[in-house]
Short mmCIF file of C-alpha atoms in Angstrom, two decimals:
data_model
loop_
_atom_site.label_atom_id
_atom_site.label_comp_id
_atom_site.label_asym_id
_atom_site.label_seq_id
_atom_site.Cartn_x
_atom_site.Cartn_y
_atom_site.Cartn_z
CA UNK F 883 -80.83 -74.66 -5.25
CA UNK F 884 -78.12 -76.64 -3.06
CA UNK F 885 -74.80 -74.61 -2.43
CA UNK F 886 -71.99 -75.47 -5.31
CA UNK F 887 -68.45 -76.37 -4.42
CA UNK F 888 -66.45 -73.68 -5.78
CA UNK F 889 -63.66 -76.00 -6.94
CA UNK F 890 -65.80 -78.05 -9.52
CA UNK F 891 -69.08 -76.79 -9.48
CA UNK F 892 -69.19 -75.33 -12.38
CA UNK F 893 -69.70 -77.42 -14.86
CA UNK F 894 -71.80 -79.54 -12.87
CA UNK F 895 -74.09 -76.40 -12.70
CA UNK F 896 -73.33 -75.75 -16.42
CA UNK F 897 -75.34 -79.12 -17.19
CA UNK F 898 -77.96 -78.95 -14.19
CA UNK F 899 -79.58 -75.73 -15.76
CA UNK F 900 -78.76 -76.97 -18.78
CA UNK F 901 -76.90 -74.58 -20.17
CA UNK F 902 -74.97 -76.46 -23.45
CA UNK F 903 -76.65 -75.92 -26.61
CA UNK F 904 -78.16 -79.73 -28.03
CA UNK F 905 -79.31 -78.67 -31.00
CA UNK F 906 -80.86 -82.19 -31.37
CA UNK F 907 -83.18 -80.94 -28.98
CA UNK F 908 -84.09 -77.81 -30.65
CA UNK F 909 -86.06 -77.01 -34.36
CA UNK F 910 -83.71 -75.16 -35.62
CA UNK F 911 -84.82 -71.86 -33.58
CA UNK F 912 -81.38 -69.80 -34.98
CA UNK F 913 -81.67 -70.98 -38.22
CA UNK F 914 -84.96 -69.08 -39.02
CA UNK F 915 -85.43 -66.31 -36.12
CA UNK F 916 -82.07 -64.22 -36.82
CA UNK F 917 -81.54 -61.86 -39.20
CA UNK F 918 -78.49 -62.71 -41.38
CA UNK F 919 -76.27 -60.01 -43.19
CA UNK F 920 -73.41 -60.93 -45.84
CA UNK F 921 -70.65 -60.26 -44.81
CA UNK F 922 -67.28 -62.16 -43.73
CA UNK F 923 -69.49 -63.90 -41.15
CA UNK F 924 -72.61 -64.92 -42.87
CA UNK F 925 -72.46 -66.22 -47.10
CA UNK F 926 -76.16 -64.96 -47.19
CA UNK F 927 -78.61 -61.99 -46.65
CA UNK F 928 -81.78 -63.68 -44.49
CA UNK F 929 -84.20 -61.85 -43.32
CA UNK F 930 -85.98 -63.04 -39.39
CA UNK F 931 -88.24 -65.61 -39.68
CA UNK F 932 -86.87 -67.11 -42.67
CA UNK F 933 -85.30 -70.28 -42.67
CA UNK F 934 -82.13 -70.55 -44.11
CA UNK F 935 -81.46 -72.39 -46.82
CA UNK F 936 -79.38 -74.90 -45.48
CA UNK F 937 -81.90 -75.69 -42.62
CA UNK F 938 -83.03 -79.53 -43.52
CA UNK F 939 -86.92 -81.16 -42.64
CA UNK F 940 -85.29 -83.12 -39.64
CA UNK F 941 -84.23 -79.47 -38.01
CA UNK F 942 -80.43 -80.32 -38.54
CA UNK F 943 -77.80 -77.94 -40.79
CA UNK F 944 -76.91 -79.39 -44.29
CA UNK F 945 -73.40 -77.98 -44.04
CA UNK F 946 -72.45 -78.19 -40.17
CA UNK F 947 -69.36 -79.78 -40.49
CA UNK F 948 -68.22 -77.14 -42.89
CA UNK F 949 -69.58 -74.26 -42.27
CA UNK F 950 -66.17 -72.15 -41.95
CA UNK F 951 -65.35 -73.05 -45.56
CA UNK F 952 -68.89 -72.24 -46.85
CA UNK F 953 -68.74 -68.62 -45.55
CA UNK F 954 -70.60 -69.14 -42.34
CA UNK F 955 -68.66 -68.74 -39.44
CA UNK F 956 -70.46 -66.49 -37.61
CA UNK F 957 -72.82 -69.83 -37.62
CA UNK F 958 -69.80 -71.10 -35.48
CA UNK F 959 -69.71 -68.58 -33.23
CA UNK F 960 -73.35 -68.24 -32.03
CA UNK F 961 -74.46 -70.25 -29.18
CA UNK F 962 -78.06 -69.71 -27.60
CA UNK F 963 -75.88 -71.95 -24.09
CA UNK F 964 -79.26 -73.89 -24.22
CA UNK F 965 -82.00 -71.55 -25.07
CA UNK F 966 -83.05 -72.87 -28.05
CA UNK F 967 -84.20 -76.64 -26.69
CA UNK F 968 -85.76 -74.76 -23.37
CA UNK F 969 -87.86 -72.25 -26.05
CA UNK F 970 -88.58 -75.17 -28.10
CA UNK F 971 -90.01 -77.03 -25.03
CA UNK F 972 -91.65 -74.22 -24.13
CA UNK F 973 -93.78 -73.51 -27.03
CA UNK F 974 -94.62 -77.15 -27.88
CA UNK F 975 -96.26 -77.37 -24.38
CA UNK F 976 -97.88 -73.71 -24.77
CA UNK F 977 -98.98 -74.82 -28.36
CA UNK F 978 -100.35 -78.51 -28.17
CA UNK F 979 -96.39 -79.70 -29.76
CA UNK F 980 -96.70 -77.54 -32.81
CA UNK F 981 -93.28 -75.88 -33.83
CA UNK F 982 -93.07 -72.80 -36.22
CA UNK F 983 -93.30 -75.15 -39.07
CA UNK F 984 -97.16 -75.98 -37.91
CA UNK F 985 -98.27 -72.58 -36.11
CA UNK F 986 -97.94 -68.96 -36.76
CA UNK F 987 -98.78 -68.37 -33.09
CA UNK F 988 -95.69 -71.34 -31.97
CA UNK F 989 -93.34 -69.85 -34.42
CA UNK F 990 -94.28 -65.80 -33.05
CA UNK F 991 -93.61 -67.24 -29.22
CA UNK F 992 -90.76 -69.25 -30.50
CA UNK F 993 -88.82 -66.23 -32.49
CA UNK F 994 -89.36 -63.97 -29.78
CA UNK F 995 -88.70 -66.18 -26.59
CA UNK F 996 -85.68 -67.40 -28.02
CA UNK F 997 -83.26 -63.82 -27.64
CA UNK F 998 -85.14 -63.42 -23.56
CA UNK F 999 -83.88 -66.72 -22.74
CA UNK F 1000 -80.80 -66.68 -24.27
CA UNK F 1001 -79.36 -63.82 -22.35
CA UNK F 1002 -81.42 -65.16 -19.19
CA UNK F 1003 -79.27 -68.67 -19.70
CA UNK F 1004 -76.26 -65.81 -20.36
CA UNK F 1005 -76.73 -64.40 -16.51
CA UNK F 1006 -77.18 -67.51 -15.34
CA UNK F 1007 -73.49 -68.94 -16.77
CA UNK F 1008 -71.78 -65.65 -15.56
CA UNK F 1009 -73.38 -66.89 -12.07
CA UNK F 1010 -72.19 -70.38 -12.36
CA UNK F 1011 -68.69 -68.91 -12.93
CA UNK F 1012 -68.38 -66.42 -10.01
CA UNK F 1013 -69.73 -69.65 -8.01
CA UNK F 1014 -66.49 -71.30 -9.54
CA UNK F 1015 -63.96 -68.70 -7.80
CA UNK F 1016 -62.15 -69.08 -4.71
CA UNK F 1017 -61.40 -65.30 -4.45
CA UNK F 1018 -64.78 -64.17 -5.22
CA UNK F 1019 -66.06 -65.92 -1.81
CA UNK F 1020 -67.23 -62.73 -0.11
CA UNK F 1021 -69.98 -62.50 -3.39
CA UNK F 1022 -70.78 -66.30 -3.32
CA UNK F 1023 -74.11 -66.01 -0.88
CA UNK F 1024 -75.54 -63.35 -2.98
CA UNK F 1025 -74.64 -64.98 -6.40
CA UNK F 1026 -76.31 -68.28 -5.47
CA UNK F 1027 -79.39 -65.97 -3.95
CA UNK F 1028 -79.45 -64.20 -7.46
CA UNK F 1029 -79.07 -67.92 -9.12
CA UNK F 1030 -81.86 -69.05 -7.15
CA UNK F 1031 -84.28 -65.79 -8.55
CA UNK F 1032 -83.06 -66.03 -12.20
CA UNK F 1033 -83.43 -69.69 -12.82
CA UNK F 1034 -86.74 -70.01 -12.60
CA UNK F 1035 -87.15 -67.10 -15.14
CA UNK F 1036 -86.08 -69.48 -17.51
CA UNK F 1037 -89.09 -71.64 -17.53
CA UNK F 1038 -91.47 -69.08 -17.59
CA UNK F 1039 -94.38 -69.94 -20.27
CA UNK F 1040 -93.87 -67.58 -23.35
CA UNK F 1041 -95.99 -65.19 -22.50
CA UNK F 1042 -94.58 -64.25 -19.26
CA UNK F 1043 -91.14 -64.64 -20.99
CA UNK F 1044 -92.28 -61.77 -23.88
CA UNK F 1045 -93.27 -59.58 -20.55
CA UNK F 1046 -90.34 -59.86 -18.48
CA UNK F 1047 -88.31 -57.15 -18.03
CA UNK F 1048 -84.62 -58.85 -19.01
CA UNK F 1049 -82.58 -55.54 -17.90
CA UNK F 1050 -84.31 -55.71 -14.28
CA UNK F 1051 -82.44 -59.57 -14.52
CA UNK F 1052 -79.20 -57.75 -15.86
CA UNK F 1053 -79.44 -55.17 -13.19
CA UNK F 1054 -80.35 -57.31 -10.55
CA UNK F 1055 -77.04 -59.79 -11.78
CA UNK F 1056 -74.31 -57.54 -12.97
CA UNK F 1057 -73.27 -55.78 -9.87
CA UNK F 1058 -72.42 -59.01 -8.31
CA UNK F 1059 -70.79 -60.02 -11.48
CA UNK F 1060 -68.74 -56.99 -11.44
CA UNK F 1061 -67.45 -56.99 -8.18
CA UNK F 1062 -66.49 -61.01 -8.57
CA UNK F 1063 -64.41 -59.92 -11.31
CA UNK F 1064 -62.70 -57.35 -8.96
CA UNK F 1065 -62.12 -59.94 -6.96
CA UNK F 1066 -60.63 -62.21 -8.90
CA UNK F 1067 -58.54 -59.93 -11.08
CA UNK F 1068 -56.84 -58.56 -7.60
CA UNK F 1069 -55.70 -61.96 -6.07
CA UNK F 1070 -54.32 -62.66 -9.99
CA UNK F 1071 -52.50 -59.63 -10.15
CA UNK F 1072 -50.67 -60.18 -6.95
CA UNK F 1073 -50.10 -63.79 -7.45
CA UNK F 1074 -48.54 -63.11 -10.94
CA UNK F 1075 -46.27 -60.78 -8.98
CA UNK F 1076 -45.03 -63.12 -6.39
CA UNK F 1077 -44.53 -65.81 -8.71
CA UNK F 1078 -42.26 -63.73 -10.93
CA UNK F 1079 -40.74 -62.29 -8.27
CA UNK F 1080 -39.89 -65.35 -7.27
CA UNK F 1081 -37.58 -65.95 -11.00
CA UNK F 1082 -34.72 -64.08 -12.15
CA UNK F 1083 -36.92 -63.65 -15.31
CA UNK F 1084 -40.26 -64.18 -16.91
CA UNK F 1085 -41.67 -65.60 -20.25
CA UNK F 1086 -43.91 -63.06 -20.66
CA UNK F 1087 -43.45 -59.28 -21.52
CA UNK F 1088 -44.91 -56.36 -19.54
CA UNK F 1089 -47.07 -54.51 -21.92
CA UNK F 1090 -44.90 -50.88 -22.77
CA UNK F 1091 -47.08 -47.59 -22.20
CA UNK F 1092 -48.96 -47.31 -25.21
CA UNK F 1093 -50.56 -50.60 -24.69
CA UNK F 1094 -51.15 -50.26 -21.21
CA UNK F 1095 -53.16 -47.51 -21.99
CA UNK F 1096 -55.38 -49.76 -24.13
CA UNK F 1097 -55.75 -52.24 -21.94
CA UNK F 1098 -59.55 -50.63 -20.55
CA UNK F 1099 -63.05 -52.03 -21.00
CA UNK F 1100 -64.36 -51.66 -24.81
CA UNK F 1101 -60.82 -50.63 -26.13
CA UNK F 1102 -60.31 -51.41 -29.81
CA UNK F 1103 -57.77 -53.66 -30.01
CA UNK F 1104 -58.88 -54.69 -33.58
CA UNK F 1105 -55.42 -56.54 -35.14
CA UNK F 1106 -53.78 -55.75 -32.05
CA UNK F 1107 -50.04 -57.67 -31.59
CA UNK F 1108 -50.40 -59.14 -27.93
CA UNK F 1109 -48.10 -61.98 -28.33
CA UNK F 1110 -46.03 -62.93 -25.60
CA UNK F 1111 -47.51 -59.63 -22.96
CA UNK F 1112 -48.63 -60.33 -19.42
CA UNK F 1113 -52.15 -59.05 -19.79
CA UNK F 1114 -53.46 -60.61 -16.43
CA UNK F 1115 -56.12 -58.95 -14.59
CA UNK F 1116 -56.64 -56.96 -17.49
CA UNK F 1117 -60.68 -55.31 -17.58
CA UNK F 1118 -61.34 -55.65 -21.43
CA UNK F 1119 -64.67 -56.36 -21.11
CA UNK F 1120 -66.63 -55.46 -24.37
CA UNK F 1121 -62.81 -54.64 -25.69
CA UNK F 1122 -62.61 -55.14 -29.67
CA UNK F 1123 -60.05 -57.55 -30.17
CA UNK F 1124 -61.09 -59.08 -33.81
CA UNK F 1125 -58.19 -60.19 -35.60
CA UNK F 1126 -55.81 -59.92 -32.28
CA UNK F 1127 -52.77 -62.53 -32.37
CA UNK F 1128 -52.88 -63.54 -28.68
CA UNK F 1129 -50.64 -66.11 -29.11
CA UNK F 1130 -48.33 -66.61 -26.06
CA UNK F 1131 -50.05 -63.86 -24.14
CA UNK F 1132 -50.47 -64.58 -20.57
CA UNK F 1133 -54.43 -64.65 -20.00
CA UNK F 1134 -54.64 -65.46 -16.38
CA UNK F 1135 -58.03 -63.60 -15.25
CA UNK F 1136 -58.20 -60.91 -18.10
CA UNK F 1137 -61.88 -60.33 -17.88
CA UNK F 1138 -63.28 -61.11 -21.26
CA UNK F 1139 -67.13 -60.50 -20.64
CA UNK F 1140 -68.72 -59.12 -24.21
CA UNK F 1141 -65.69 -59.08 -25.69
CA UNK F 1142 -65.53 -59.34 -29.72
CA UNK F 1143 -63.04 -61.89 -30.27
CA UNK F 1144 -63.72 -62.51 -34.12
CA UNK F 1145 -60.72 -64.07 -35.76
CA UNK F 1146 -58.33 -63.44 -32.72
CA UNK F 1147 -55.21 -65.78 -33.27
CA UNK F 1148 -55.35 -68.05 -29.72
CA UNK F 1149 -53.44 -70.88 -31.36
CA UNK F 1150 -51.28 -72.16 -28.43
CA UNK F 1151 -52.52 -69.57 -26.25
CA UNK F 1152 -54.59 -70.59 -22.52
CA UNK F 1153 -57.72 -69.33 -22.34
CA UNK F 1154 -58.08 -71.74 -18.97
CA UNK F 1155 -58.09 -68.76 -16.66
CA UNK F 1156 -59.99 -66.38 -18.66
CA UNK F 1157 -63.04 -64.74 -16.93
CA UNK F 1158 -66.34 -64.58 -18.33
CA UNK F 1159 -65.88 -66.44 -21.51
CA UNK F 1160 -68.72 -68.09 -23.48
CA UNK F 1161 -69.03 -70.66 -25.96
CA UNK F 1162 -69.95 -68.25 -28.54
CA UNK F 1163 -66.55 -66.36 -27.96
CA UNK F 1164 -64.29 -70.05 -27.89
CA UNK F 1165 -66.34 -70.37 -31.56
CA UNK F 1166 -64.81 -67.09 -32.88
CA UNK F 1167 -61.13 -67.75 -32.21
CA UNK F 1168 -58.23 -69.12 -34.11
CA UNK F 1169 -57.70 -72.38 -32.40
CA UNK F 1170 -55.72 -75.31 -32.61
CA UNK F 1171 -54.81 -78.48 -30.75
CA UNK F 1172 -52.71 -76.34 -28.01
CA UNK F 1173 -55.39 -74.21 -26.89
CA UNK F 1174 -56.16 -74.35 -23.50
CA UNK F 1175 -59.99 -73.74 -22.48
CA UNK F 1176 -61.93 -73.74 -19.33
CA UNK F 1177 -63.36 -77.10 -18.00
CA UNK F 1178 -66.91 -75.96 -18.89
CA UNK F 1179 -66.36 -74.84 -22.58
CA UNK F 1180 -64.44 -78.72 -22.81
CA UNK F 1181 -65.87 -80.92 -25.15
#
């Protein structure tokens, strides 16, 4: 794979590995292989395998343009970033073009390639990020070396996908993600301290002890009031933060990878500089015409 210019290679690596979910491409592979509890996210108990209810013949969902109002949106926060087409490519070659409507076998491979591809197309946007940032240079070699072994993976026939060992992958890719993070977070910390240094005041509030302490990967920030604190370079991966009202809250490379952002409140807020964030995360906010996103999770 050809080196990627770290000031807009991104998204142009986004859509070479194909990475956006085109559901038009897909049968419908979320709609029957996940297990659905009701709850606040989901209107319905469905058990795996079985197709929703709202799944049409042509593949499509009945009720996609509303699916907030009819009690589904953890519907609109799921993304497979592209797994679902690759699995359903996959299995029509494997299976002479039969889907899971035509083939116990295709819908067995289908079901159970679709999760080992997913978080295979997961590593491989967390690599097309670090590949994105100027301070995580000194990692870019090995994250395009680690690109190069993991993209492949993904077009793997389903029955080497159902034998690969994914946490090998994760293993292999998370150190480097780590330390890019490190990185990054660094060079943002010190830049948001010469730049306010450099006014007699800021618009943003320094978080006050008890919130500082918070501020550590998987905290439970559940409701938490952010609004308006200068969070950047925060580590809050896997953090809790449903229900948070981040409005105003300065986001510059808080590192948001795993992070449960259910119902946070990001109206107005800029989620531009925000490490590690997926389409699946962007989904589960509060947003509104003001809220800034990173190029690759743009329409």
């Amino acid at each position: 794979m050809p080196p990627v210019p770290a000031a807009d290679g991104r998204v142009l690596l986004v859509e070479q590995l194909d990475l956006r979910s085109d559901c038009a491409r897909c049968t419908g592979l979320c709609c029957v292989g996940l297990h659905l509890v009701r709850s606040a996210d989901f209107a319905i108990d469905k058990p795996a395998g079985t197709p929703c209810p709202n799944l049409g013949d042509d593949f499509g969902c009945g009720i996609h343009a509303r699916l907030r109002e009819s009690g589904f949106s953890g519907c609109v926060a799921y993304d497979c970033l592209g797994a679902g087409q690759r699995v359903t490519a996959a299995v029509r070659s494997a299976h002479d073009g039969a889907t899971w409507r035509d083939d116990p076998a295709a819908a067995r491979d289908a079901f159970a390639a679709l999760p080992v591809v997913t978080q295979l197309h997961e590593l491989l946007w967390y690599l097309a990020e670090v590949l994105s940032m100027p301070p995580a240079a000194p990692v870019h070699d090995d994250a395009r070396r680690a690109l190069a072994r993991t993209a492949p993976l993904a077009d793997l026939a389903p029955a080497a996908l159902l034998a690969l060992d994914v946490g090998a992958v994760r293993r292999d890719v998370g150190p480097l993600v780590d330390r890019a993070s490190a990185l990054v977070r660094d060079a943002a910390r010190r830049d948001a301290a010469r730049r306010d240094a450099a006014r007699a005041t800021s618009p943003y509030r320094a978080p006050g002890a008890a919130v500082r302490r918070r501020l550590r990967p998987g905290a439970d920030l559940v409701g938490a009031d952010l609004r308006g604190l200068d969070l950047t370079g925060s580590d809050l991966r896997g953090a809790l933060l449903l229900g948070a009202d981040l409005r105003g809250a300065r986001l510059d490379a808080v590192d948001l990878l795993g992070a449960d952002l259910r119902g946070a409140d990001a109206r107005g807020a800029d989620l531009s500089r925000a490490l590690f964030l997926t389409p699946a995360q962007a989904g589960a906010v509060r947003r509104d015409a003001r809220t800034a996103l990173p190029a690759a999770l743009r329409p």
